[in-house]
mmCIF file of C-alpha atoms in Angstrom:
data_model
loop_
_atom_site.group_PDB
_atom_site.id
_atom_site.type_symbol
_atom_site.label_atom_id
_atom_site.label_comp_id
_atom_site.label_asym_id
_atom_site.label_seq_id
_atom_site.Cartn_x
_atom_site.Cartn_y
_atom_site.Cartn_z
ATOM 1 C CA MET A 1 0.000 0.000 0.000
ATOM 2 C CA ASP A 2 1.257 3.469 -0.891
ATOM 3 C CA ILE A 3 0.207 6.816 0.565
ATOM 4 C CA ILE A 4 1.204 9.978 -1.277
ATOM 5 C CA VAL A 5 0.599 13.389 0.280
ATOM 6 C CA PHE A 6 0.439 16.271 -2.192
ATOM 7 C CA GLU A 7 0.930 19.933 -1.433
ATOM 8 C CA ASP A 8 -1.036 20.990 -4.517
ATOM 9 C CA LEU A 9 -4.363 19.492 -5.612
ATOM 10 C CA ASP A 10 -3.636 20.178 -9.270
ATOM 11 C CA ILE A 11 -0.590 17.947 -8.980
ATOM 12 C CA LEU A 12 -2.702 15.297 -7.246
ATOM 13 C CA TYR A 13 -5.211 15.360 -10.095
ATOM 14 C CA ARG A 14 -2.448 15.061 -12.690
ATOM 15 C CA LYS A 15 -0.863 12.158 -10.846
ATOM 16 C CA ALA A 16 -4.252 10.417 -10.741
ATOM 17 C CA ALA A 17 -4.733 11.003 -14.475
ATOM 18 C CA ASP A 18 -1.209 9.688 -15.089
ATOM 19 C CA THR A 19 -2.071 6.594 -13.056
ATOM 20 C CA PHE A 20 -5.178 5.956 -15.165
ATOM 21 C CA ALA A 21 -3.279 6.436 -18.436
ATOM 22 C CA ASN A 22 -0.318 4.271 -17.403
ATOM 23 C CA LEU A 23 -2.473 1.440 -16.084
ATOM 24 C CA SER A 24 -4.614 1.527 -19.227
ATOM 25 C CA LYS A 25 -1.525 1.123 -21.410
ATOM 26 C CA LYS A 26 -0.262 -1.790 -19.332
ATOM 27 C CA ALA A 27 -3.609 -3.590 -19.236
ATOM 28 C CA ILE A 28 -4.270 -3.144 -22.940
ATOM 29 C CA GLN A 29 -0.802 -4.432 -23.800
ATOM 30 C CA GLU A 30 -1.346 -7.498 -21.620
ATOM 31 C CA LYS A 31 -5.087 -8.183 -22.064
ATOM 32 C CA ASP A 32 -6.201 -6.006 -24.990
ATOM 33 C CA ARG A 33 -8.627 -4.161 -22.705
ATOM 34 C CA PHE A 34 -8.814 -2.027 -19.564
ATOM 35 C CA VAL A 35 -11.787 -2.576 -17.227
ATOM 36 C CA VAL A 36 -12.464 0.121 -14.652
ATOM 37 C CA ALA A 37 -15.020 1.102 -12.016
ATOM 38 C CA LEU A 38 -15.367 4.820 -11.374
ATOM 39 C CA SER A 39 -16.618 6.957 -8.497
ATOM 40 C CA GLY A 40 -18.499 10.245 -8.528
ATOM 41 C CA GLY A 41 -17.842 13.472 -6.674
ATOM 42 C CA SER A 42 -15.745 16.592 -7.114
ATOM 43 C CA SER A 43 -12.294 15.015 -7.172
ATOM 44 C CA PRO A 44 -13.113 12.406 -9.848
ATOM 45 C CA LYS A 45 -14.743 15.201 -11.852
ATOM 46 C CA ALA A 46 -11.435 17.064 -11.952
ATOM 47 C CA ILE A 47 -9.573 13.881 -12.883
ATOM 48 C CA PHE A 48 -12.035 13.038 -15.659
ATOM 49 C CA SER A 49 -11.793 16.546 -17.061
ATOM 50 C CA LEU A 50 -8.026 16.143 -17.266
ATOM 51 C CA LEU A 51 -8.333 12.773 -19.004
ATOM 52 C CA ALA A 52 -10.553 14.400 -21.624
ATOM 53 C CA THR A 53 -7.881 16.944 -22.569
ATOM 54 C CA GLN A 54 -5.870 16.328 -25.703
ATOM 55 C CA GLU A 55 -2.738 15.747 -23.619
ATOM 56 C CA TYR A 56 -4.203 12.706 -21.896
ATOM 57 C CA ALA A 57 -6.862 11.542 -24.338
ATOM 58 C CA ALA A 58 -4.209 10.844 -26.963
ATOM 59 C CA LYS A 59 -2.429 8.444 -24.588
ATOM 60 C CA ILE A 60 -5.382 6.107 -24.110
ATOM 61 C CA GLU A 61 -6.993 3.576 -26.460
ATOM 62 C CA TRP A 62 -10.505 4.509 -25.452
ATOM 63 C CA SER A 63 -12.191 1.898 -27.602
ATOM 64 C CA LYS A 64 -10.629 -0.771 -25.379
ATOM 65 C CA VAL A 65 -11.718 0.702 -22.054
ATOM 66 C CA TYR A 66 -14.768 -0.755 -20.264
ATOM 67 C CA PHE A 67 -16.550 1.548 -17.819
ATOM 68 C CA PHE A 68 -18.466 0.425 -14.755
ATOM 69 C CA TRP A 69 -19.348 2.471 -11.674
ATOM 70 C CA VAL A 70 -18.443 1.887 -8.045
ATOM 71 C CA ASP A 71 -21.773 3.167 -6.795
ATOM 72 C CA GLU A 72 -24.704 5.346 -7.734
ATOM 73 C CA ARG A 73 -27.688 7.159 -6.367
ATOM 74 C CA TRP A 74 -30.813 5.514 -7.781
ATOM 75 C CA VAL A 75 -31.785 8.463 -9.946
ATOM 76 C CA PRO A 76 -32.294 8.844 -13.725
ATOM 77 C CA LEU A 77 -29.161 9.258 -15.800
ATOM 78 C CA ASP A 78 -30.053 12.871 -16.590
ATOM 79 C CA ASP A 79 -30.453 13.781 -12.904
ATOM 80 C CA GLU A 80 -27.881 16.208 -11.502
ATOM 81 C CA LYS A 81 -27.208 13.762 -8.656
ATOM 82 C CA SER A 82 -26.204 10.993 -11.061
ATOM 83 C CA ASN A 83 -22.550 9.980 -11.031
ATOM 84 C CA ALA A 84 -22.998 8.702 -14.566
ATOM 85 C CA LYS A 85 -24.281 12.067 -15.785
ATOM 86 C CA MET A 86 -21.193 13.762 -14.409
ATOM 87 C CA THR A 87 -18.887 11.197 -15.999
ATOM 88 C CA PHE A 88 -20.571 11.475 -19.389
ATOM 89 C CA GLY A 89 -20.383 15.251 -19.274
ATOM 90 C CA THR A 90 -16.742 15.488 -18.243
ATOM 91 C CA LEU A 91 -15.246 12.462 -19.990
ATOM 92 C CA LEU A 92 -17.292 9.888 -21.874
ATOM 93 C CA ASN A 93 -18.890 12.346 -24.293
ATOM 94 C CA GLN A 94 -15.489 13.920 -24.951
ATOM 95 C CA VAL A 95 -13.428 10.892 -25.994
ATOM 96 C CA PRO A 96 -13.944 8.098 -28.585
ATOM 97 C CA VAL A 97 -15.261 5.371 -26.268
ATOM 98 C CA ASN A 98 -17.222 2.346 -27.447
ATOM 99 C CA LYS A 99 -20.755 2.972 -26.162
ATOM 100 C CA GLU A 100 -21.239 -0.785 -25.747
ATOM 101 C CA HIS A 101 -18.450 -0.735 -23.169
ATOM 102 C CA ILE A 102 -20.309 1.635 -20.823
ATOM 103 C CA PHE A 103 -22.412 0.168 -18.011
ATOM 104 C CA PRO A 104 -24.293 2.821 -16.000
ATOM 105 C CA MET A 105 -25.741 1.759 -12.643
ATOM 106 C CA TYR A 106 -29.325 2.643 -13.457
ATOM 107 C CA GLN A 107 -32.184 1.448 -15.639
ATOM 108 C CA GLU A 108 -35.587 3.069 -15.964
ATOM 109 C CA GLY A 109 -38.550 1.032 -14.763
ATOM 110 C CA VAL A 110 -36.507 -1.547 -12.857
ATOM 111 C CA VAL A 111 -36.568 -2.215 -9.123
ATOM 112 C CA PRO A 112 -33.157 -1.310 -7.606
ATOM 113 C CA GLU A 113 -32.612 -4.692 -5.963
ATOM 114 C CA GLU A 114 -33.350 -6.486 -9.239
ATOM 115 C CA TYR A 115 -31.010 -4.220 -11.138
ATOM 116 C CA ALA A 116 -28.228 -4.961 -8.654
ATOM 117 C CA GLU A 117 -28.507 -8.608 -9.710
ATOM 118 C CA ALA A 118 -28.519 -7.602 -13.369
ATOM 119 C CA TYR A 119 -25.491 -5.385 -12.858
ATOM 120 C CA GLU A 120 -23.570 -8.222 -11.273
ATOM 121 C CA LYS A 121 -24.367 -10.353 -14.314
ATOM 122 C CA GLN A 122 -23.017 -7.591 -16.561
ATOM 123 C CA ILE A 123 -19.789 -7.565 -14.574
ATOM 124 C CA ARG A 124 -19.522 -11.350 -14.811
ATOM 125 C CA THR A 125 -20.118 -11.177 -18.574
ATOM 126 C CA VAL A 126 -17.097 -8.906 -18.961
ATOM 127 C CA LEU A 127 -14.815 -10.153 -16.188
ATOM 128 C CA GLY A 128 -15.934 -13.748 -15.735
ATOM 129 C CA ASN A 129 -16.439 -15.355 -12.350
ATOM 130 C CA GLU A 130 -13.116 -14.058 -11.022
ATOM 131 C CA GLY A 131 -14.367 -10.477 -11.214
ATOM 132 C CA VAL A 132 -10.996 -8.752 -11.189
ATOM 133 C CA PHE A 133 -11.136 -5.092 -12.254
ATOM 134 C CA ASP A 134 -7.954 -3.596 -13.638
ATOM 135 C CA PHE A 135 -8.587 -0.315 -11.815
ATOM 136 C CA ILE A 136 -11.070 1.041 -9.287
ATOM 137 C CA LEU A 137 -11.256 4.699 -8.295
ATOM 138 C CA LEU A 138 -12.591 5.350 -4.803
ATOM 139 C CA GLY A 139 -13.227 8.371 -2.631
ATOM 140 C CA MET A 140 -13.929 8.708 1.075
ATOM 141 C CA GLY A 141 -16.579 10.735 2.864
ATOM 142 C CA ASP A 142 -16.090 12.686 6.062
ATOM 143 C CA ASP A 143 -17.632 9.728 7.907
ATOM 144 C CA GLY A 144 -15.191 7.203 6.457
ATOM 145 C CA HIS A 145 -17.573 5.689 3.929
ATOM 146 C CA THR A 146 -16.493 4.683 0.451
ATOM 147 C CA ALA A 147 -18.654 3.730 -2.523
ATOM 148 C CA SER A 148 -22.126 3.425 -0.953
ATOM 149 C CA LEU A 149 -20.728 1.486 1.978
ATOM 150 C CA PHE A 150 -22.027 3.703 4.779
ATOM 151 C CA PRO A 151 -21.424 3.270 8.524
ATOM 152 C CA GLY A 152 -23.765 0.866 10.244
ATOM 153 C CA GLU A 153 -25.487 -0.444 7.100
ATOM 154 C CA ASN A 154 -26.051 -4.165 6.485
ATOM 155 C CA VAL A 155 -24.215 -3.962 3.166
ATOM 156 C CA LEU A 156 -20.958 -3.827 5.139
ATOM 157 C CA ASN A 157 -21.452 -7.476 6.108
ATOM 158 C CA GLU A 158 -22.122 -8.737 2.592
ATOM 159 C CA GLN A 159 -19.757 -11.555 1.624
ATOM 160 C CA GLU A 160 -21.359 -13.213 -1.409
ATOM 161 C CA LYS A 161 -22.989 -10.589 -3.633
ATOM 162 C CA TRP A 162 -20.872 -8.340 -5.823
ATOM 163 C CA VAL A 163 -23.520 -5.617 -6.138
ATOM 164 C CA VAL A 164 -26.165 -4.547 -3.628
ATOM 165 C CA ALA A 165 -28.980 -1.994 -3.763
ATOM 166 C CA TYR A 166 -30.608 -0.767 -0.565
ATOM 167 C CA TYR A 167 -32.609 2.111 0.877
ATOM 168 C CA LEU A 168 -30.400 4.537 2.791
ATOM 169 C CA LYS A 169 -32.713 6.093 5.374
ATOM 170 C CA PRO A 170 -30.573 9.138 6.288
ATOM 171 C CA GLN A 171 -30.593 10.210 2.616
ATOM 172 C CA GLU A 172 -34.156 8.991 1.941
ATOM 173 C CA MET A 173 -33.105 7.337 -1.299
ATOM 174 C CA TYR A 174 -31.904 4.074 -2.777
ATOM 175 C CA ARG A 175 -28.210 3.512 -3.406
ATOM 176 C CA ILE A 176 -26.570 0.810 -5.503
ATOM 177 C CA THR A 177 -22.974 -0.191 -4.862
ATOM 178 C CA LEU A 178 -20.189 -2.640 -5.476
ATOM 179 C CA THR A 179 -19.464 -4.578 -2.306
ATOM 180 C CA ALA A 180 -16.163 -4.777 -0.457
ATOM 181 C CA PRO A 181 -15.397 -8.376 -1.518
ATOM 182 C CA LEU A 182 -15.616 -7.390 -5.182
ATOM 183 C CA ILE A 183 -13.658 -4.154 -4.761
ATOM 184 C CA ASN A 184 -10.896 -6.046 -2.969
ATOM 185 C CA LYS A 185 -10.395 -8.304 -5.995
ATOM 186 C CA ALA A 186 -9.175 -5.384 -8.113
ATOM 187 C CA GLU A 187 -5.570 -5.308 -9.286
ATOM 188 C CA ASN A 188 -5.274 -1.579 -8.647
ATOM 189 C CA ILE A 189 -7.297 0.684 -6.336
ATOM 190 C CA LEU A 190 -6.791 4.414 -5.963
ATOM 191 C CA VAL A 191 -8.417 6.258 -3.062
ATOM 192 C CA VAL A 192 -8.523 10.030 -3.557
ATOM 193 C CA THR A 193 -9.459 12.016 -0.466
ATOM 194 C CA PHE A 194 -8.364 15.401 0.801
ATOM 195 C CA GLY A 195 -9.320 18.410 2.906
ATOM 196 C CA GLU A 196 -9.483 19.176 6.615
ATOM 197 C CA SER A 197 -12.892 17.518 6.965
ATOM 198 C CA LYS A 198 -11.387 14.137 5.994
ATOM 199 C CA LYS A 199 -8.481 14.263 8.447
ATOM 200 C CA HIS A 200 -10.069 12.403 11.370
ATOM 201 C CA ALA A 201 -11.646 9.619 9.308
ATOM 202 C CA LEU A 202 -8.516 9.088 7.228
ATOM 203 C CA GLY A 203 -6.418 8.779 10.369
ATOM 204 C CA GLU A 204 -8.807 6.186 11.773
ATOM 205 C CA VAL A 205 -8.940 4.264 8.499
ATOM 206 C CA LEU A 206 -5.162 4.053 8.237
ATOM 207 C CA ASN A 207 -4.054 3.865 11.855
ATOM 208 C CA GLY A 208 -7.094 3.339 14.070
ATOM 209 C CA GLU A 209 -8.457 0.108 15.496
ATOM 210 C CA TYR A 210 -10.262 -2.041 12.960
ATOM 211 C CA ASN A 211 -13.891 -0.956 13.130
ATOM 212 C CA PRO A 212 -15.399 -0.984 9.609
ATOM 213 C CA GLU A 213 -18.900 -0.579 11.015
ATOM 214 C CA LEU A 214 -17.802 2.936 11.917
ATOM 215 C CA TYR A 215 -15.182 3.517 9.185
ATOM 216 C CA PRO A 216 -16.212 1.388 6.194
ATOM 217 C CA LEU A 217 -13.136 2.245 4.115
ATOM 218 C CA GLN A 218 -11.270 -0.107 6.453
ATOM 219 C CA LEU A 219 -12.962 -2.947 4.560
ATOM 220 C CA ILE A 220 -10.629 -2.256 1.642
ATOM 221 C CA GLU A 221 -7.587 -4.421 2.143
ATOM 222 C CA LYS A 222 -4.240 -2.702 2.644
ATOM 223 C CA LYS A 223 -2.272 -4.566 0.017
ATOM 224 C CA LYS A 224 -0.088 -4.099 -3.021
ATOM 225 C CA GLY A 225 -1.986 -2.196 -5.668
ATOM 226 C CA LEU A 226 -3.802 0.060 -3.169
ATOM 227 C CA GLN A 227 -2.834 3.732 -3.227
ATOM 228 C CA PHE A 228 -4.047 6.747 -1.268
ATOM 229 C CA PHE A 229 -3.694 10.216 -2.786
ATOM 230 C CA THR A 230 -4.304 12.911 -0.198
ATOM 231 C CA ASP A 231 -3.141 16.384 0.834
ATOM 232 C CA GLU A 232 -1.478 18.016 3.824
ATOM 233 C CA LYS A 233 -4.806 18.998 5.380
ATOM 234 C CA ALA A 234 -6.114 15.429 5.466
ATOM 235 C CA GLY A 235 -3.004 13.297 5.629
ATOM 236 C CA GLY A 236 0.025 15.468 6.297
ATOM 237 C CA ARG A 237 0.633 14.093 9.793
ATOM 238 C CA ILE A 238 -0.406 10.518 9.172
ATOM 239 C CA VAL A 239 2.314 7.942 9.744
ATOM 240 C CA THR A 240 1.167 4.480 8.759
ATOM 241 C CA LYS A 241 1.911 1.473 10.896
#
């Protein structure tokens, strides 16, 4: 596991974009494709915008990239709260991707729990029963959650399913998410989290007692291939054990 603390967020974003581009080249050389699961939020938005620039877009064989999502609010794809809408606007509509390689986490007229099963089947169709993503991009909330793995929710205990949809009472809406067992299969995971508000949770995730019910990001295994990109405000004083 690697933790890199950046003094400048623009440099962090560029390093994240470099990571995506470099891993895509490696995967495509080895497997003739690059299968990713993406997160939403402000930091991925900045990373996606960079990837859409000519500087980065020219480095990536977009037709060989497969796009899944880490999690999603159960809202239509044109809703402002949709992670997919943000990703289409900043990246997917800007580069020559194969539309058949894009798998949004939403379908009109389908019950969320049923679509979670369908989404898992889509993942298995692309990745087989091993389910190993080449790259997963994660964030972390102020409360230590990642994906839609929120503190105290039953989804944290899921061991068999790869995708779960459930009603999140505090937000009064359904969420759909990849589960920790599936995320942990990935060859490469990048967690991007920064800012003073993330300092306490990040410290607990990295150095606190193991309590994923309270800090769900602890469910992600600290192993080779896992990286944390953070800043001085969130991680400047963190010394990992």
